[in-house]
PDB file of C-alpha atoms in Angstrom:
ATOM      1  CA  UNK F   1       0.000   0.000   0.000  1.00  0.00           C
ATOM      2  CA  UNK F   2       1.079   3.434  -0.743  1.00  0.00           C
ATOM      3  CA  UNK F   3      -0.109   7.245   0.260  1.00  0.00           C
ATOM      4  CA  UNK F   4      -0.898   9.608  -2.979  1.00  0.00           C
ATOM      5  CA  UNK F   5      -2.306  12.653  -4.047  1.00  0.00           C
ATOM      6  CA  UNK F   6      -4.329  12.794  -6.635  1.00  0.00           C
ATOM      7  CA  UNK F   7      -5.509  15.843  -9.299  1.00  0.00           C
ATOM      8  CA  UNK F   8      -9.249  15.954 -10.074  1.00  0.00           C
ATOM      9  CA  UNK F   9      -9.720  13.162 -12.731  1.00  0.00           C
ATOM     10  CA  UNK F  10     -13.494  12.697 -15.240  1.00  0.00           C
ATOM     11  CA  UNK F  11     -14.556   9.229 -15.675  1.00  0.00           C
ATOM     12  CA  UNK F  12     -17.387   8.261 -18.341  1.00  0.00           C
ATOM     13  CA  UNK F  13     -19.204   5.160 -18.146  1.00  0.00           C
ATOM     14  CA  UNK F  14     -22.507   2.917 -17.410  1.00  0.00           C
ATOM     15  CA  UNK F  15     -23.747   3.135 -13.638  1.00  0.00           C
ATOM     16  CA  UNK F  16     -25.287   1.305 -11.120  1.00  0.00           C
ATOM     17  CA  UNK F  17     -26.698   1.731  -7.441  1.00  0.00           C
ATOM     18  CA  UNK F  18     -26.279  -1.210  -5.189  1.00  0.00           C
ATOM     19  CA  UNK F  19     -24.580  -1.932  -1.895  1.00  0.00           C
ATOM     20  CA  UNK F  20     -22.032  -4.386  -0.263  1.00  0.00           C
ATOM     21  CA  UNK F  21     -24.716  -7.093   1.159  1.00  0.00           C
ATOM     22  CA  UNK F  22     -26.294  -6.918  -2.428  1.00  0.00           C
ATOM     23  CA  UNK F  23     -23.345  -7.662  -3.934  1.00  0.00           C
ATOM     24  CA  UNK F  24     -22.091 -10.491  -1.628  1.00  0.00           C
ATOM     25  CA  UNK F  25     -25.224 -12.598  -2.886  1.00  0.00           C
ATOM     26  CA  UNK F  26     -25.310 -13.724  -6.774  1.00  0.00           C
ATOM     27  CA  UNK F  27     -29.147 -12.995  -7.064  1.00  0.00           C
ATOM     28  CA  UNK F  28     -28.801  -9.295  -6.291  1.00  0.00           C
ATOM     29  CA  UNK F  29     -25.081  -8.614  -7.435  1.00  0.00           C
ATOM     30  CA  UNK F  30     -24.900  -6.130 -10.054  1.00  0.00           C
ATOM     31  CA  UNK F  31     -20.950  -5.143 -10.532  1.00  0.00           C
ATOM     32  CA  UNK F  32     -20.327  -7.956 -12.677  1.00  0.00           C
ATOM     33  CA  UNK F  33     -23.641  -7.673 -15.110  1.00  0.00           C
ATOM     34  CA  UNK F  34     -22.438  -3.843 -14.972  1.00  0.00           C
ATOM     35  CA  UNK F  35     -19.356  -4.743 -16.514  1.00  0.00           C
ATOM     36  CA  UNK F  36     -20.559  -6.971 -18.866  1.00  0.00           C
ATOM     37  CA  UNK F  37     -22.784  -4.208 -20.030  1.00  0.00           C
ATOM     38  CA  UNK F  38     -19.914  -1.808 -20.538  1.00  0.00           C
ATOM     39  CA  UNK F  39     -17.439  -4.586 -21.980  1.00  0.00           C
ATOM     40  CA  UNK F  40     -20.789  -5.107 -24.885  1.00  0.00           C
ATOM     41  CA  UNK F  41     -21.881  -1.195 -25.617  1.00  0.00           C
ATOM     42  CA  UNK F  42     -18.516   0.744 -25.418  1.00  0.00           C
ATOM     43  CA  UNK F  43     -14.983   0.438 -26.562  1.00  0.00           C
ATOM     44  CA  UNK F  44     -11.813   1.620 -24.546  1.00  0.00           C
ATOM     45  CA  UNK F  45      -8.768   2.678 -26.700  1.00  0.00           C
ATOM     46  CA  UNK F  46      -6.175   0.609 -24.531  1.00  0.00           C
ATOM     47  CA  UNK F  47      -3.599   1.851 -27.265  1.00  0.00           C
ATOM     48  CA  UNK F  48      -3.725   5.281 -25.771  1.00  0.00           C
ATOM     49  CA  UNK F  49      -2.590   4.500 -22.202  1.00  0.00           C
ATOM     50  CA  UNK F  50      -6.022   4.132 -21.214  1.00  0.00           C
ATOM     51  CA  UNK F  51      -7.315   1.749 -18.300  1.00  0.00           C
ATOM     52  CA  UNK F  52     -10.849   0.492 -17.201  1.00  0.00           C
ATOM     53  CA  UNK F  53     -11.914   2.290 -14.342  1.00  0.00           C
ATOM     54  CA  UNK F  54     -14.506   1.063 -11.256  1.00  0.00           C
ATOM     55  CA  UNK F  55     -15.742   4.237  -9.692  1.00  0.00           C
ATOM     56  CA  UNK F  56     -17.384   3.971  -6.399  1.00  0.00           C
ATOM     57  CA  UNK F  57     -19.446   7.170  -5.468  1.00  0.00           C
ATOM     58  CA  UNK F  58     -22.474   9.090  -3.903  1.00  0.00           C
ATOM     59  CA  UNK F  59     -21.853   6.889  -0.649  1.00  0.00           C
ATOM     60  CA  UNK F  60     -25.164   6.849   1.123  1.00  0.00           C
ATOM     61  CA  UNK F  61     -22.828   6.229   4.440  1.00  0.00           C
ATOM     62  CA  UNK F  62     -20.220   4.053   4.455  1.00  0.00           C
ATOM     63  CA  UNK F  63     -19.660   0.690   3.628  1.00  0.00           C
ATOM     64  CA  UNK F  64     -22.691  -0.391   5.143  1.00  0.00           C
ATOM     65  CA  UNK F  65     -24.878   1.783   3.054  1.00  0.00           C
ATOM     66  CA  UNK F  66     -25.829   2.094  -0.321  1.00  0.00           C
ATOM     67  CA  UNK F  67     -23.491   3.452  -3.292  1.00  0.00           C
ATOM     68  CA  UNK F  68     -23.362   4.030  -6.869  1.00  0.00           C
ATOM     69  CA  UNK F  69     -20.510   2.316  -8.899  1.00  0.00           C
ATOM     70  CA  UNK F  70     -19.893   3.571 -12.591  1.00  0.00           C
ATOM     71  CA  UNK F  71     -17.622   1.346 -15.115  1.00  0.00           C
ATOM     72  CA  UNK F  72     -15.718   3.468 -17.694  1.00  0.00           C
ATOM     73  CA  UNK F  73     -12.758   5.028 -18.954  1.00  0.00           C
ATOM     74  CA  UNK F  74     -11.731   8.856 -19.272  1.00  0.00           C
ATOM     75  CA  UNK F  75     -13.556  10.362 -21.851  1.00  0.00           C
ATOM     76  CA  UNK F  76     -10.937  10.848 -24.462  1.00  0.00           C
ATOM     77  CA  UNK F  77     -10.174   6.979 -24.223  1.00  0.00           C
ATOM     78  CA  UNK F  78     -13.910   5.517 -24.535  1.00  0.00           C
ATOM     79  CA  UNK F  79     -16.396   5.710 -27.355  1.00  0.00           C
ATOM     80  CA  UNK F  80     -20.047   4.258 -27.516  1.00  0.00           C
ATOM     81  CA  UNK F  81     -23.023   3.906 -29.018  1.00  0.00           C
ATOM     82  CA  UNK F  82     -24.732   4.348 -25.595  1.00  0.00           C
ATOM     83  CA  UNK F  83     -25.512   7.600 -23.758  1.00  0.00           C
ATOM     84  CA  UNK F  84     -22.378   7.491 -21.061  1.00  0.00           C
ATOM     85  CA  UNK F  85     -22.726   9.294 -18.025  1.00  0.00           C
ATOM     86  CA  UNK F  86     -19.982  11.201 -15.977  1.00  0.00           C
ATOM     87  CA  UNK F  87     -18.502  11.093 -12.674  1.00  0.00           C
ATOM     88  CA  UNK F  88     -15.587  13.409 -11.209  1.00  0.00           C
ATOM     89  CA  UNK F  89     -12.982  11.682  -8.931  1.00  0.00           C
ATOM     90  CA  UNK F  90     -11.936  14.536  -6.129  1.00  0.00           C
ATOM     91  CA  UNK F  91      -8.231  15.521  -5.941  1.00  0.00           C
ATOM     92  CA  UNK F  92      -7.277  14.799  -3.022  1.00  0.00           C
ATOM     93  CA  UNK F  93      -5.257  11.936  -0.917  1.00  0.00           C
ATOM     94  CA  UNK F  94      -5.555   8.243  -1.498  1.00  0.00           C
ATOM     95  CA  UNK F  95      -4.445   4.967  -0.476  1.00  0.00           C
ATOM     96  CA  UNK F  96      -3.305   2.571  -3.467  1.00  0.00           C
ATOM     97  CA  UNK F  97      -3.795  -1.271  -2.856  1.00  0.00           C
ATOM     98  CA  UNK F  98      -3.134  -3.362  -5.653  1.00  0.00           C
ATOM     99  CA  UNK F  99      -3.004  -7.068  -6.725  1.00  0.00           C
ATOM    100  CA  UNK F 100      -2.104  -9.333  -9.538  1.00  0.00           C
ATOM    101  CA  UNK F 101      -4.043 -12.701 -10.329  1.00  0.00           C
ATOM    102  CA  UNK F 102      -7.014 -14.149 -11.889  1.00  0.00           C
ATOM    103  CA  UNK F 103      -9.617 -11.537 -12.298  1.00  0.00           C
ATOM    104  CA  UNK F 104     -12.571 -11.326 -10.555  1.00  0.00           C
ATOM    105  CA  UNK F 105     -10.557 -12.973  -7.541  1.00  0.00           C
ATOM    106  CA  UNK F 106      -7.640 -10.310  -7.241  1.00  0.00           C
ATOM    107  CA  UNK F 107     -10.015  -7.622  -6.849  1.00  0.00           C
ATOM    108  CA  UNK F 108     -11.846  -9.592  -4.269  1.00  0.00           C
ATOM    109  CA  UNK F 109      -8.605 -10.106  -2.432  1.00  0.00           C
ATOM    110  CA  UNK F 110      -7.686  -6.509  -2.752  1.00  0.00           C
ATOM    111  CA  UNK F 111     -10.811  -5.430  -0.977  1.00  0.00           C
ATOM    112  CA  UNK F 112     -10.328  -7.928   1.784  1.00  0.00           C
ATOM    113  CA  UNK F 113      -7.350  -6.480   2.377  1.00  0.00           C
ATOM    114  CA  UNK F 114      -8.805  -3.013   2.451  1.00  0.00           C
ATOM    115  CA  UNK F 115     -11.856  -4.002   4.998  1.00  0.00           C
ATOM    116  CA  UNK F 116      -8.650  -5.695   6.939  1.00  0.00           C
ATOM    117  CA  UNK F 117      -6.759  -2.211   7.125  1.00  0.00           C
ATOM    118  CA  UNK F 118      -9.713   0.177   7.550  1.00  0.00           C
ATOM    119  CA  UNK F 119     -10.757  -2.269  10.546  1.00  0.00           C
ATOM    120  CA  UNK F 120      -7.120  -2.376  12.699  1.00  0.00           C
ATOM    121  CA  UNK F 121      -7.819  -0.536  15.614  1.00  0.00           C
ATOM    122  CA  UNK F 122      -3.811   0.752  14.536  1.00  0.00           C
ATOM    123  CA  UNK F 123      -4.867   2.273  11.364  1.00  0.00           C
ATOM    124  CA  UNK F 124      -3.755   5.723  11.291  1.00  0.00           C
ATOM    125  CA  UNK F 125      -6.206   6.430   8.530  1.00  0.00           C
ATOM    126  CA  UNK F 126      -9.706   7.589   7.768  1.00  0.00           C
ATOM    127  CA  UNK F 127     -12.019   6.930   4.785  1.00  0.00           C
ATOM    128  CA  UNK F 128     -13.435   9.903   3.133  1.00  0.00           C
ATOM    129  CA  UNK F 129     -15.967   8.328   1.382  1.00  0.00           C
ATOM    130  CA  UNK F 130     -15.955  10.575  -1.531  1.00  0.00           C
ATOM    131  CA  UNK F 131     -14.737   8.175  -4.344  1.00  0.00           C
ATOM    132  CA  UNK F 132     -12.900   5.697  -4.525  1.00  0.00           C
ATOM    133  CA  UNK F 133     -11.740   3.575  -7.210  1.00  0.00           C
ATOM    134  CA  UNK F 134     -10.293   0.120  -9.406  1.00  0.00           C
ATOM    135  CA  UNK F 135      -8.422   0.946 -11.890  1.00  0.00           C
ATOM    136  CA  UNK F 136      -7.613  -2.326 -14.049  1.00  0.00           C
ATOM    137  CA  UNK F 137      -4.217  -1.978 -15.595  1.00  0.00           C
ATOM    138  CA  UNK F 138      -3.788  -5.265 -17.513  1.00  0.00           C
ATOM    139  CA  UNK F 139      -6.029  -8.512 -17.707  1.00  0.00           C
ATOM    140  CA  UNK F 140      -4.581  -9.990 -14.524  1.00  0.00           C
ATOM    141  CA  UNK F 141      -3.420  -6.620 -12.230  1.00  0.00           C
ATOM    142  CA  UNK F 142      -5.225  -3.961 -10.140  1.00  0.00           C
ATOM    143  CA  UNK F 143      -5.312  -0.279  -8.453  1.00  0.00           C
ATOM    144  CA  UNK F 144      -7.710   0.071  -5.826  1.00  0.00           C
ATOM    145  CA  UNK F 145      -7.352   3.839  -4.636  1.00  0.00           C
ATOM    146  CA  UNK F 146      -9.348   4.916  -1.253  1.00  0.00           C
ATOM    147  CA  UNK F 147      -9.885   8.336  -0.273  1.00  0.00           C
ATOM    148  CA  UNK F 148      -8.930   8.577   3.084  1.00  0.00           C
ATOM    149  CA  UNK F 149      -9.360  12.341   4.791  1.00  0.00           C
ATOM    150  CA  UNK F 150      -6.071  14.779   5.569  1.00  0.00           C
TER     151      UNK F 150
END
C-alpha cells in the first residue's frame, strides 16, 4: 500500500446503485452484469494509455450503506453507441492497494485487504468516502485507490 495525491480526474461510463450485502449474494449482485454491459456497448482505446476504471461514489454512508458504482474510462479513451454518463474523482489523498491474479478474484482479495486495514484498531487512517476507485491496468493486475481524509 502506498499514500498519494491525486488531481481531479473525469470518468465516463454505465452506472449502477447497489450496496455491499447486495453484492455479496449472486441474485442481487450487479458489478459484474455492470461490466458486462460496458465490456458489450462501449470500446476503450487501450492503445492510448487508457485503463478500465470502477468508480465507487455518492456513498449513502459508508460501507454499510448504499453506493453508486460507474464502469468506464476517461472520456478521451472511450467511445459508444450508448448515452455514457460522468462522474468526477476529487483531488485529493488516497491509499493505493493493488493485486495481480485471476480476475474477478484479485479484486476480491484486494478489498479484503482493504476491509482488513480500515478495521485495525492501529490504522492511522480515515475513509473519506468521496470516491474511490479500481483501476484495471492489464487482464490480470489492479489499483484500488481509497480516499482517506487529511
Amino acid at each position: 500500500m502506498k499514500q498519494i495525491t491525486l488531481d481531479e480526474k473525469r470518468i465516463a461510463g454505465l452506472s449502477v446503485r447497489t450496496n455491499n450485502v447486495s453484492e455479496m449474494q449472486p441474485e442481487t449482485a450487479k458489478i459484474g452484469a455492470l461490466h458486462q454491459t460496458f465490456a458489450q456497448q462501449a470500446k476503450v482505446n487501450y492503445e492510448k494509455g487508457a485503463c478500465l476504471y470502477g468508480v465507487y461514489y455518492q456513498y449513502e454512508s459508508d460501507y454499510t450503506g448504499d453506493f453508486n458504482v460507474l464502469v468506464g474510462a476517461e472520456p478521451d479513451h472511450v467511445s459508444s453507441m450508448a448515452e455514457l454518463e460522468h462522474v468526477d474523482l476529487p483531488a485529493g489523498e488516497y491509499l493505493v492497494f493493488s493485486g495481480e491474479g485471476e480476475m474477478p478474484q484479485v479484486v476480491i482479495d484486494v478489498w479484503g485487504e482493504i476491509w482488513r486495514y480500515f478495521s485495525n484498531a492501529d490504522c492511522v487512517h480515515y475513509r473519506a468516502y468521496t470516491a474511490d476507485f479500481e483501476c484495471y491496468t492489464s487482464e490480470k493486475s489492479v489499483d484500488v485507490y481509497i480516499a482517506v481524509k487529511p
